[in-house]
Every structure is written in C-alpha cells, then in structure tokens.
C-alpha cells in the first residue's frame, strides 16, 4: 500500500542555515504530494503541494520538487528563521479524497537565534 | 473565525473509563475528520463525515464512536479506554474532499494509564 517516510527529528539549526527535510514515498499511480506545518499550539496547515512529476511547490520561502524517478519530495529552505520552528509533515493523496491521505511521522525543527 | 477547536487539550484517563473529545468548526464545512497520531508515526484516519447525519469508518475505527448531529460538531467517543488509545487526536474539516483544503484543530493529547 501507499506509504510516506520522512527523516527523523529533531533537526536543530542556527538562524540563516539551509534546511533540508527528506521525504520519500511509495505509491501506485500518480499521487499528489503535500507538506504540512504545525506551529506550537496550533493545528496542521498546508505549506505547499505538487500534483504531478517535476512540479515544484513553494510557499514562504520553502520549496519541494516532486521527483518520480527517486520517489521523493524533499522540503528545502535557503535561510531558516526562528519563526520556522515547528513540526513538518509530508503527506500523499492517491486522488480518492481527504479520506485516504497518508501522512509521514513528522519532523520537528528547532531554529536557534 | 475560530476555525477548528478541540477540547480538552490534554487528558489522563484510567483504563476502562469513557470520555468524549469535542470538535467544533465555524466554517460551515461539510467534511469532518478524526485522526490519531501515535509517537513516531503518521496521522491515521479514525472516522470521517461528509455531512450532518453521515459518518463512516476510516483506517483505525476500533474502540471509537462518532456522531454528527450538526454541521459544526463532530465529537469522538471512547467507551472503554485502553492504553493502546494513548495518542494525540486531531480533528479536521474541509469544504471539499481534496486533502489540501483541510483545516486542522490543535490536537488533544490523551494518556490512558
């Protein structure tokens, strides 16, 4: 069945450092891929998405490219800020709606000033 | 708008006790969901609803019950709490069944001892 694997955390970075959070997936067909972010005390919110191979999703300085050949959707940001400290979830949907969204375990990011 | 609210934020239960996790949304969304997240794992769907009076099982429904008497409220009932139900519970709602349209609550942390 479908699955999502993302790197374990926590990830601790200094402000302005480069961020990569790895995410790989297993799926049949052509799923849509998502990154969600959960700030302290809040619910998950969609950060970015990509719906087909080679698509690049981007938002708030974060980017992720849908790589079908490596089944990956790694999250990157060139210069992190303290306010980026949160938990990041990679997820996929096989097109059957929100009922079948598969989430990764989440990666906690701490950014130090 | 408050979005999706969940109560309580944290609860400790003894084995065999019952409780209801409350979820309310003020966005007039038809679709509502309950997920659980176990340590080191991704979110898993417990139950979902496509409208008032309609509910259906997700991936891990055993030990839980839900009801949807109004558009706004989607309570999750644990009848006989077990240690295996120790988890973080997220409620979500959406206008459509597309996963990127989901709004999540901040979660309820439940500990069963």
PDB file of C-alpha atoms in Angstrom:
ATOM      1  CA  UNK A   1       0.000   0.000   0.000  1.00  0.00           C
ATOM      2  CA  UNK A   2       0.881   3.666  -0.054  1.00  0.00           C
ATOM      3  CA  UNK A   3       3.353   4.977   2.498  1.00  0.00           C
ATOM      4  CA  UNK A   4       5.415   8.044   3.376  1.00  0.00           C
ATOM      5  CA  UNK A   5       8.791   8.034   5.116  1.00  0.00           C
ATOM      6  CA  UNK A   6      10.412  11.198   6.367  1.00  0.00           C
ATOM      7  CA  UNK A   7      13.614  11.834   8.241  1.00  0.00           C
ATOM      8  CA  UNK A   8      13.515  11.564  11.984  1.00  0.00           C
ATOM      9  CA  UNK A   9      13.991  14.645  14.060  1.00  0.00           C
ATOM     10  CA  UNK A  10      14.563  16.749  15.814  1.00  0.00           C
ATOM     11  CA  UNK A  11      16.539  18.877  13.425  1.00  0.00           C
ATOM     12  CA  UNK A  12      18.345  21.758  15.101  1.00  0.00           C
ATOM     13  CA  UNK A  13      19.726  24.613  13.000  1.00  0.00           C
ATOM     14  CA  UNK A  14      21.062  28.083  13.550  1.00  0.00           C
ATOM     15  CA  UNK A  15      19.231  31.028  12.033  1.00  0.00           C
ATOM     16  CA  UNK A  16      20.034  31.563   8.326  1.00  0.00           C
ATOM     17  CA  UNK A  17      21.165  27.956   7.863  1.00  0.00           C
ATOM     18  CA  UNK A  18      19.999  25.835   4.916  1.00  0.00           C
ATOM     19  CA  UNK A  19      17.232  23.360   5.630  1.00  0.00           C
ATOM     20  CA  UNK A  20      16.506  20.017   4.031  1.00  0.00           C
ATOM     21  CA  UNK A  21      13.914  17.598   5.375  1.00  0.00           C
ATOM     22  CA  UNK A  22      13.843  14.376   3.402  1.00  0.00           C
ATOM     23  CA  UNK A  23      10.628  12.668   2.362  1.00  0.00           C
ATOM     24  CA  UNK A  24      10.239   9.567   0.226  1.00  0.00           C
ATOM     25  CA  UNK A  25       7.055   7.799  -0.735  1.00  0.00           C
ATOM     26  CA  UNK A  26       5.677   4.547  -2.034  1.00  0.00           C
ATOM     27  CA  UNK A  27       2.545   4.710  -4.130  1.00  0.00           C
ATOM     28  CA  UNK A  28       0.866   3.193  -7.123  1.00  0.00           C
ATOM     29  CA  UNK A  29      -0.186   5.569  -9.829  1.00  0.00           C
ATOM     30  CA  UNK A  30       0.387   9.287  -9.627  1.00  0.00           C
ATOM     31  CA  UNK A  31      -0.319  10.670  -6.162  1.00  0.00           C
ATOM     32  CA  UNK A  32      -0.403  14.305  -5.129  1.00  0.00           C
ATOM     33  CA  UNK A  33       2.219  15.265  -2.550  1.00  0.00           C
ATOM     34  CA  UNK A  34       1.987  17.751   0.287  1.00  0.00           C
ATOM     35  CA  UNK A  35       3.951  19.352   3.081  1.00  0.00           C
ATOM     36  CA  UNK A  36       2.064  20.477   6.187  1.00  0.00           C
ATOM     37  CA  UNK A  37       3.443  22.537   9.069  1.00  0.00           C
ATOM     38  CA  UNK A  38       2.303  22.568  12.687  1.00  0.00           C
ATOM     39  CA  UNK A  39       3.391  25.546  14.775  1.00  0.00           C
ATOM     40  CA  UNK A  40       3.370  25.196  18.569  1.00  0.00           C
ATOM     41  CA  UNK A  41      -0.163  25.106  19.948  1.00  0.00           C
ATOM     42  CA  UNK A  42      -1.794  25.144  16.508  1.00  0.00           C
ATOM     43  CA  UNK A  43      -3.242  22.642  14.057  1.00  0.00           C
ATOM     44  CA  UNK A  44      -1.575  21.366  10.908  1.00  0.00           C
ATOM     45  CA  UNK A  45      -1.773  23.731   7.956  1.00  0.00           C
ATOM     46  CA  UNK A  46      -0.905  23.163   4.337  1.00  0.00           C
ATOM     47  CA  UNK A  47       2.515  24.586   3.452  1.00  0.00           C
ATOM     48  CA  UNK A  48       2.838  23.553  -0.193  1.00  0.00           C
ATOM     49  CA  UNK A  49       1.768  20.908  -2.672  1.00  0.00           C
ATOM     50  CA  UNK A  50       2.676  19.332  -6.008  1.00  0.00           C
ATOM     51  CA  UNK A  51       0.286  17.316  -8.115  1.00  0.00           C
ATOM     52  CA  UNK A  52       2.473  15.810 -10.849  1.00  0.00           C
ATOM     53  CA  UNK A  53       6.034  14.765 -11.565  1.00  0.00           C
ATOM     54  CA  UNK A  54       8.595  17.602 -11.771  1.00  0.00           C
ATOM     55  CA  UNK A  55       6.150  20.098 -10.246  1.00  0.00           C
ATOM     56  CA  UNK A  56       7.722  22.411  -7.675  1.00  0.00           C
ATOM     57  CA  UNK A  57       5.594  23.577  -4.793  1.00  0.00           C
ATOM     58  CA  UNK A  58       6.659  26.714  -2.965  1.00  0.00           C
ATOM     59  CA  UNK A  59       5.441  28.938  -0.157  1.00  0.00           C
ATOM     60  CA  UNK A  60       7.001  31.224   2.481  1.00  0.00           C
ATOM     61  CA  UNK A  61      10.493  30.527   1.108  1.00  0.00           C
ATOM     62  CA  UNK A  62      10.047  26.737   1.302  1.00  0.00           C
ATOM     63  CA  UNK A  63      10.263  24.575  -1.809  1.00  0.00           C
ATOM     64  CA  UNK A  64       9.805  20.934  -2.691  1.00  0.00           C
ATOM     65  CA  UNK A  65      10.040  19.206  -6.071  1.00  0.00           C
ATOM     66  CA  UNK A  66       8.037  16.101  -6.982  1.00  0.00           C
ATOM     67  CA  UNK A  67      10.678  13.607  -8.176  1.00  0.00           C
ATOM     68  CA  UNK A  68       9.054  10.492  -9.569  1.00  0.00           C
ATOM     69  CA  UNK A  69      12.328   8.833 -10.521  1.00  0.00           C
ATOM     70  CA  UNK A  70      13.535   8.907  -6.908  1.00  0.00           C
ATOM     71  CA  UNK A  71      10.015   8.883  -5.337  1.00  0.00           C
ATOM     72  CA  UNK A  72      10.990  11.874  -3.247  1.00  0.00           C
ATOM     73  CA  UNK A  73       9.551  15.223  -2.192  1.00  0.00           C
ATOM     74  CA  UNK A  74      12.254  16.817  -0.043  1.00  0.00           C
ATOM     75  CA  UNK A  75      11.488  20.110   1.704  1.00  0.00           C
ATOM     76  CA  UNK A  76      14.111  22.860   1.423  1.00  0.00           C
ATOM     77  CA  UNK A  77      14.592  26.426   2.569  1.00  0.00           C
ATOM     78  CA  UNK A  78      17.629  28.532   1.876  1.00  0.00           C
ATOM     79  CA  UNK A  79      17.707  30.512   5.125  1.00  0.00           C
ATOM     80  CA  UNK A  80      15.642  29.469   8.124  1.00  0.00           C
ATOM     81  CA  UNK A  81      14.329  31.800  10.788  1.00  0.00           C
ATOM     82  CA  UNK A  82      13.480  31.227  14.431  1.00  0.00           C
ATOM     83  CA  UNK A  83       9.810  31.531  13.443  1.00  0.00           C
ATOM     84  CA  UNK A  84      10.177  28.405  11.248  1.00  0.00           C
ATOM     85  CA  UNK A  85      10.482  26.261  14.372  1.00  0.00           C
ATOM     86  CA  UNK A  86       7.636  23.765  14.004  1.00  0.00           C
ATOM     87  CA  UNK A  87       6.792  20.184  13.096  1.00  0.00           C
ATOM     88  CA  UNK A  88       6.721  19.413   9.371  1.00  0.00           C
ATOM     89  CA  UNK A  89       4.619  16.573   7.907  1.00  0.00           C
ATOM     90  CA  UNK A  90       4.991  15.083   4.449  1.00  0.00           C
ATOM     91  CA  UNK A  91       1.805  13.527   3.019  1.00  0.00           C
ATOM     92  CA  UNK A  92       0.387  11.985  -0.126  1.00  0.00           C
ATOM     93  CA  UNK A  93      -3.044  11.521  -1.571  1.00  0.00           C
ATOM     94  CA  UNK A  94      -3.872   8.983  -4.247  1.00  0.00           C
ATOM     95  CA  UNK A  95      -6.713  11.064  -5.615  1.00  0.00           C
ATOM     96  CA  UNK A  96      -9.530   9.457  -3.668  1.00  0.00           C
ATOM     97  CA  UNK A  97     -10.011  12.498  -1.493  1.00  0.00           C
ATOM     98  CA  UNK A  98      -9.091  13.507   2.058  1.00  0.00           C
ATOM     99  CA  UNK A  99     -10.217  10.144   3.334  1.00  0.00           C
ATOM    100  CA  UNK A 100      -7.118   8.411   2.053  1.00  0.00           C
ATOM    101  CA  UNK A 101      -4.354  10.903   2.822  1.00  0.00           C
ATOM    102  CA  UNK A 102      -1.196   9.177   4.069  1.00  0.00           C
ATOM    103  CA  UNK A 103       0.935  11.215   6.486  1.00  0.00           C
ATOM    104  CA  UNK A 104       4.553  10.828   7.471  1.00  0.00           C
ATOM    105  CA  UNK A 105       5.543  10.810  11.138  1.00  0.00           C
ATOM    106  CA  UNK A 106       6.563  14.468  11.190  1.00  0.00           C
ATOM    107  CA  UNK A 107       9.956  16.111  11.682  1.00  0.00           C
ATOM    108  CA  UNK A 108      10.441  18.637  14.440  1.00  0.00           C
ATOM    109  CA  UNK A 109      12.632  21.619  13.544  1.00  0.00           C
ATOM    110  CA  UNK A 110      14.274  23.870  16.117  1.00  0.00           C
ATOM    111  CA  UNK A 111      15.929  27.057  14.886  1.00  0.00           C
ATOM    112  CA  UNK A 112      18.286  28.858  17.288  1.00  0.00           C
ATOM    113  CA  UNK A 113      18.921  32.592  17.168  1.00  0.00           C
TER     114      UNK A 113
ATOM    115  CA  UNK B   1     -13.241  32.887  12.824  1.00  0.00           C
ATOM    116  CA  UNK B   2     -12.065  30.383  15.382  1.00  0.00           C
ATOM    117  CA  UNK B   3     -11.548  27.672  12.731  1.00  0.00           C
ATOM    118  CA  UNK B   4     -11.436  24.183  14.237  1.00  0.00           C
ATOM    119  CA  UNK B   5     -11.453  23.988  18.016  1.00  0.00           C
ATOM    120  CA  UNK B   6     -10.836  20.915  20.121  1.00  0.00           C
ATOM    121  CA  UNK B   7     -11.363  20.283  23.815  1.00  0.00           C
ATOM    122  CA  UNK B   8      -9.774  19.244  26.051  1.00  0.00           C
ATOM    123  CA  UNK B   9      -6.133  19.967  25.201  1.00  0.00           C
ATOM    124  CA  UNK B  10      -4.863  17.215  27.480  1.00  0.00           C
ATOM    125  CA  UNK B  11      -6.483  14.442  29.467  1.00  0.00           C
ATOM    126  CA  UNK B  12      -5.401  11.489  31.576  1.00  0.00           C
ATOM    127  CA  UNK B  13      -7.812   8.543  31.700  1.00  0.00           C
ATOM    128  CA  UNK B  14      -7.784   5.340  33.668  1.00  0.00           C
ATOM    129  CA  UNK B  15      -8.248   2.056  31.836  1.00  0.00           C
ATOM    130  CA  UNK B  16     -11.945   1.389  31.294  1.00  0.00           C
ATOM    131  CA  UNK B  17     -13.066   4.984  31.662  1.00  0.00           C
ATOM    132  CA  UNK B  18     -15.038   6.761  28.959  1.00  0.00           C
ATOM    133  CA  UNK B  19     -14.724  10.214  27.528  1.00  0.00           C
ATOM    134  CA  UNK B  20     -15.747  12.389  24.610  1.00  0.00           C
ATOM    135  CA  UNK B  21     -13.320  14.506  22.636  1.00  0.00           C
ATOM    136  CA  UNK B  22     -15.075  17.581  21.339  1.00  0.00           C
ATOM    137  CA  UNK B  23     -14.529  19.137  17.916  1.00  0.00           C
ATOM    138  CA  UNK B  24     -16.280  22.215  16.553  1.00  0.00           C
ATOM    139  CA  UNK B  25     -15.779  24.156  13.341  1.00  0.00           C
ATOM    140  CA  UNK B  26     -17.311  27.501  12.413  1.00  0.00           C
ATOM    141  CA  UNK B  27     -16.575  27.456   8.681  1.00  0.00           C
ATOM    142  CA  UNK B  28     -19.743  25.627   7.594  1.00  0.00           C
ATOM    143  CA  UNK B  29     -17.649  22.758   6.210  1.00  0.00           C
ATOM    144  CA  UNK B  30     -19.435  19.589   5.188  1.00  0.00           C
ATOM    145  CA  UNK B  31     -16.461  17.263   5.641  1.00  0.00           C
ATOM    146  CA  UNK B  32     -15.019  16.490   9.073  1.00  0.00           C
ATOM    147  CA  UNK B  33     -12.356  14.004  10.177  1.00  0.00           C
ATOM    148  CA  UNK B  34     -10.770  12.483  13.234  1.00  0.00           C
ATOM    149  CA  UNK B  35      -7.135  11.371  13.134  1.00  0.00           C
ATOM    150  CA  UNK B  36      -4.826   9.897  15.706  1.00  0.00           C
ATOM    151  CA  UNK B  37      -1.068  10.214  15.801  1.00  0.00           C
ATOM    152  CA  UNK B  38       0.949   7.714  17.765  1.00  0.00           C
ATOM    153  CA  UNK B  39       4.555   8.502  18.748  1.00  0.00           C
ATOM    154  CA  UNK B  40       6.868   8.259  15.755  1.00  0.00           C
ATOM    155  CA  UNK B  41       4.001   7.552  13.364  1.00  0.00           C
ATOM    156  CA  UNK B  42       1.968   9.495  10.862  1.00  0.00           C
ATOM    157  CA  UNK B  43      -1.634  10.551  11.303  1.00  0.00           C
ATOM    158  CA  UNK B  44      -4.167   7.776  10.804  1.00  0.00           C
ATOM    159  CA  UNK B  45      -7.840   8.358   9.992  1.00  0.00           C
ATOM    160  CA  UNK B  46     -10.288   7.090  12.623  1.00  0.00           C
ATOM    161  CA  UNK B  47     -13.661   8.299  11.312  1.00  0.00           C
ATOM    162  CA  UNK B  48     -14.917  10.861   8.865  1.00  0.00           C
ATOM    163  CA  UNK B  49     -18.191  12.539   7.984  1.00  0.00           C
ATOM    164  CA  UNK B  50     -19.379  14.018   4.695  1.00  0.00           C
ATOM    165  CA  UNK B  51     -22.274  15.905   6.249  1.00  0.00           C
ATOM    166  CA  UNK B  52     -24.659  16.053   9.172  1.00  0.00           C
ATOM    167  CA  UNK B  53     -26.083  12.612   9.898  1.00  0.00           C
ATOM    168  CA  UNK B  54     -23.479  10.765   7.790  1.00  0.00           C
ATOM    169  CA  UNK B  55     -20.383   9.128   9.230  1.00  0.00           C
ATOM    170  CA  UNK B  56     -18.057   6.372   8.081  1.00  0.00           C
ATOM    171  CA  UNK B  57     -15.081   4.402   9.332  1.00  0.00           C
ATOM    172  CA  UNK B  58     -11.528   5.265   8.472  1.00  0.00           C
ATOM    173  CA  UNK B  59      -8.421   3.161   8.818  1.00  0.00           C
ATOM    174  CA  UNK B  60      -8.442   2.635  12.625  1.00  0.00           C
ATOM    175  CA  UNK B  61     -12.046   2.883  13.964  1.00  0.00           C
ATOM    176  CA  UNK B  62     -11.989   0.142  16.610  1.00  0.00           C
ATOM    177  CA  UNK B  63     -12.683   1.422  20.127  1.00  0.00           C
ATOM    178  CA  UNK B  64     -14.245   4.683  18.958  1.00  0.00           C
ATOM    179  CA  UNK B  65     -17.643   6.050  18.037  1.00  0.00           C
ATOM    180  CA  UNK B  66     -18.693   9.307  16.418  1.00  0.00           C
ATOM    181  CA  UNK B  67     -21.848  11.234  15.711  1.00  0.00           C
ATOM    182  CA  UNK B  68     -22.640  14.209  13.505  1.00  0.00           C
ATOM    183  CA  UNK B  69     -25.927  15.749  14.526  1.00  0.00           C
ATOM    184  CA  UNK B  70     -24.976  19.240  13.339  1.00  0.00           C
ATOM    185  CA  UNK B  71     -22.676  20.641  10.665  1.00  0.00           C
ATOM    186  CA  UNK B  72     -20.496  22.283  13.318  1.00  0.00           C
ATOM    187  CA  UNK B  73     -19.836  19.457  15.783  1.00  0.00           C
ATOM    188  CA  UNK B  74     -18.147  16.087  15.381  1.00  0.00           C
ATOM    189  CA  UNK B  75     -17.485  14.501  18.803  1.00  0.00           C
ATOM    190  CA  UNK B  76     -15.350  11.381  19.190  1.00  0.00           C
ATOM    191  CA  UNK B  77     -16.358   8.936  21.912  1.00  0.00           C
ATOM    192  CA  UNK B  78     -14.064   6.467  23.676  1.00  0.00           C
ATOM    193  CA  UNK B  79     -16.230   3.975  25.567  1.00  0.00           C
ATOM    194  CA  UNK B  80     -13.673   1.798  27.374  1.00  0.00           C
ATOM    195  CA  UNK B  81     -10.296   3.461  27.331  1.00  0.00           C
ATOM    196  CA  UNK B  82      -7.278   1.218  26.760  1.00  0.00           C
ATOM    197  CA  UNK B  83      -3.536   2.018  26.909  1.00  0.00           C
ATOM    198  CA  UNK B  84      -3.386   1.484  23.138  1.00  0.00           C
ATOM    199  CA  UNK B  85      -5.526   4.612  22.761  1.00  0.00           C
ATOM    200  CA  UNK B  86      -2.794   6.800  24.236  1.00  0.00           C
ATOM    201  CA  UNK B  87      -2.202   9.200  21.363  1.00  0.00           C
ATOM    202  CA  UNK B  88      -2.636  12.713  20.046  1.00  0.00           C
ATOM    203  CA  UNK B  89      -6.020  13.221  18.391  1.00  0.00           C
ATOM    204  CA  UNK B  90      -6.552  15.739  15.607  1.00  0.00           C
ATOM    205  CA  UNK B  91      -9.880  16.892  14.265  1.00  0.00           C
ATOM    206  CA  UNK B  92     -10.077  18.471  10.812  1.00  0.00           C
ATOM    207  CA  UNK B  93     -12.691  19.905   8.498  1.00  0.00           C
ATOM    208  CA  UNK B  94     -12.836  20.820   4.835  1.00  0.00           C
ATOM    209  CA  UNK B  95     -15.160  22.357   2.287  1.00  0.00           C
ATOM    210  CA  UNK B  96     -14.261  19.731  -0.317  1.00  0.00           C
ATOM    211  CA  UNK B  97     -12.789  16.243  -0.157  1.00  0.00           C
ATOM    212  CA  UNK B  98      -9.476  17.483  -1.533  1.00  0.00           C
ATOM    213  CA  UNK B  99      -6.874  16.993   1.207  1.00  0.00           C
ATOM    214  CA  UNK B 100      -5.219  20.370   0.666  1.00  0.00           C
ATOM    215  CA  UNK B 101      -8.425  22.090   1.760  1.00  0.00           C
ATOM    216  CA  UNK B 102      -8.401  20.565   5.250  1.00  0.00           C
ATOM    217  CA  UNK B 103      -8.197  22.771   8.339  1.00  0.00           C
ATOM    218  CA  UNK B 104      -6.864  21.062  11.449  1.00  0.00           C
ATOM    219  CA  UNK B 105      -7.504  21.658  15.127  1.00  0.00           C
ATOM    220  CA  UNK B 106      -4.580  21.952  17.572  1.00  0.00           C
ATOM    221  CA  UNK B 107      -4.992  18.418  18.873  1.00  0.00           C
ATOM    222  CA  UNK B 108      -5.931  16.648  22.102  1.00  0.00           C
ATOM    223  CA  UNK B 109      -3.242  14.703  23.934  1.00  0.00           C
ATOM    224  CA  UNK B 110      -4.701  11.640  25.658  1.00  0.00           C
ATOM    225  CA  UNK B 111      -2.880   9.428  28.120  1.00  0.00           C
ATOM    226  CA  UNK B 112      -4.518   6.184  29.264  1.00  0.00           C
ATOM    227  CA  UNK B 113      -2.997   4.617  32.366  1.00  0.00           C
TER     228      UNK B 113
END
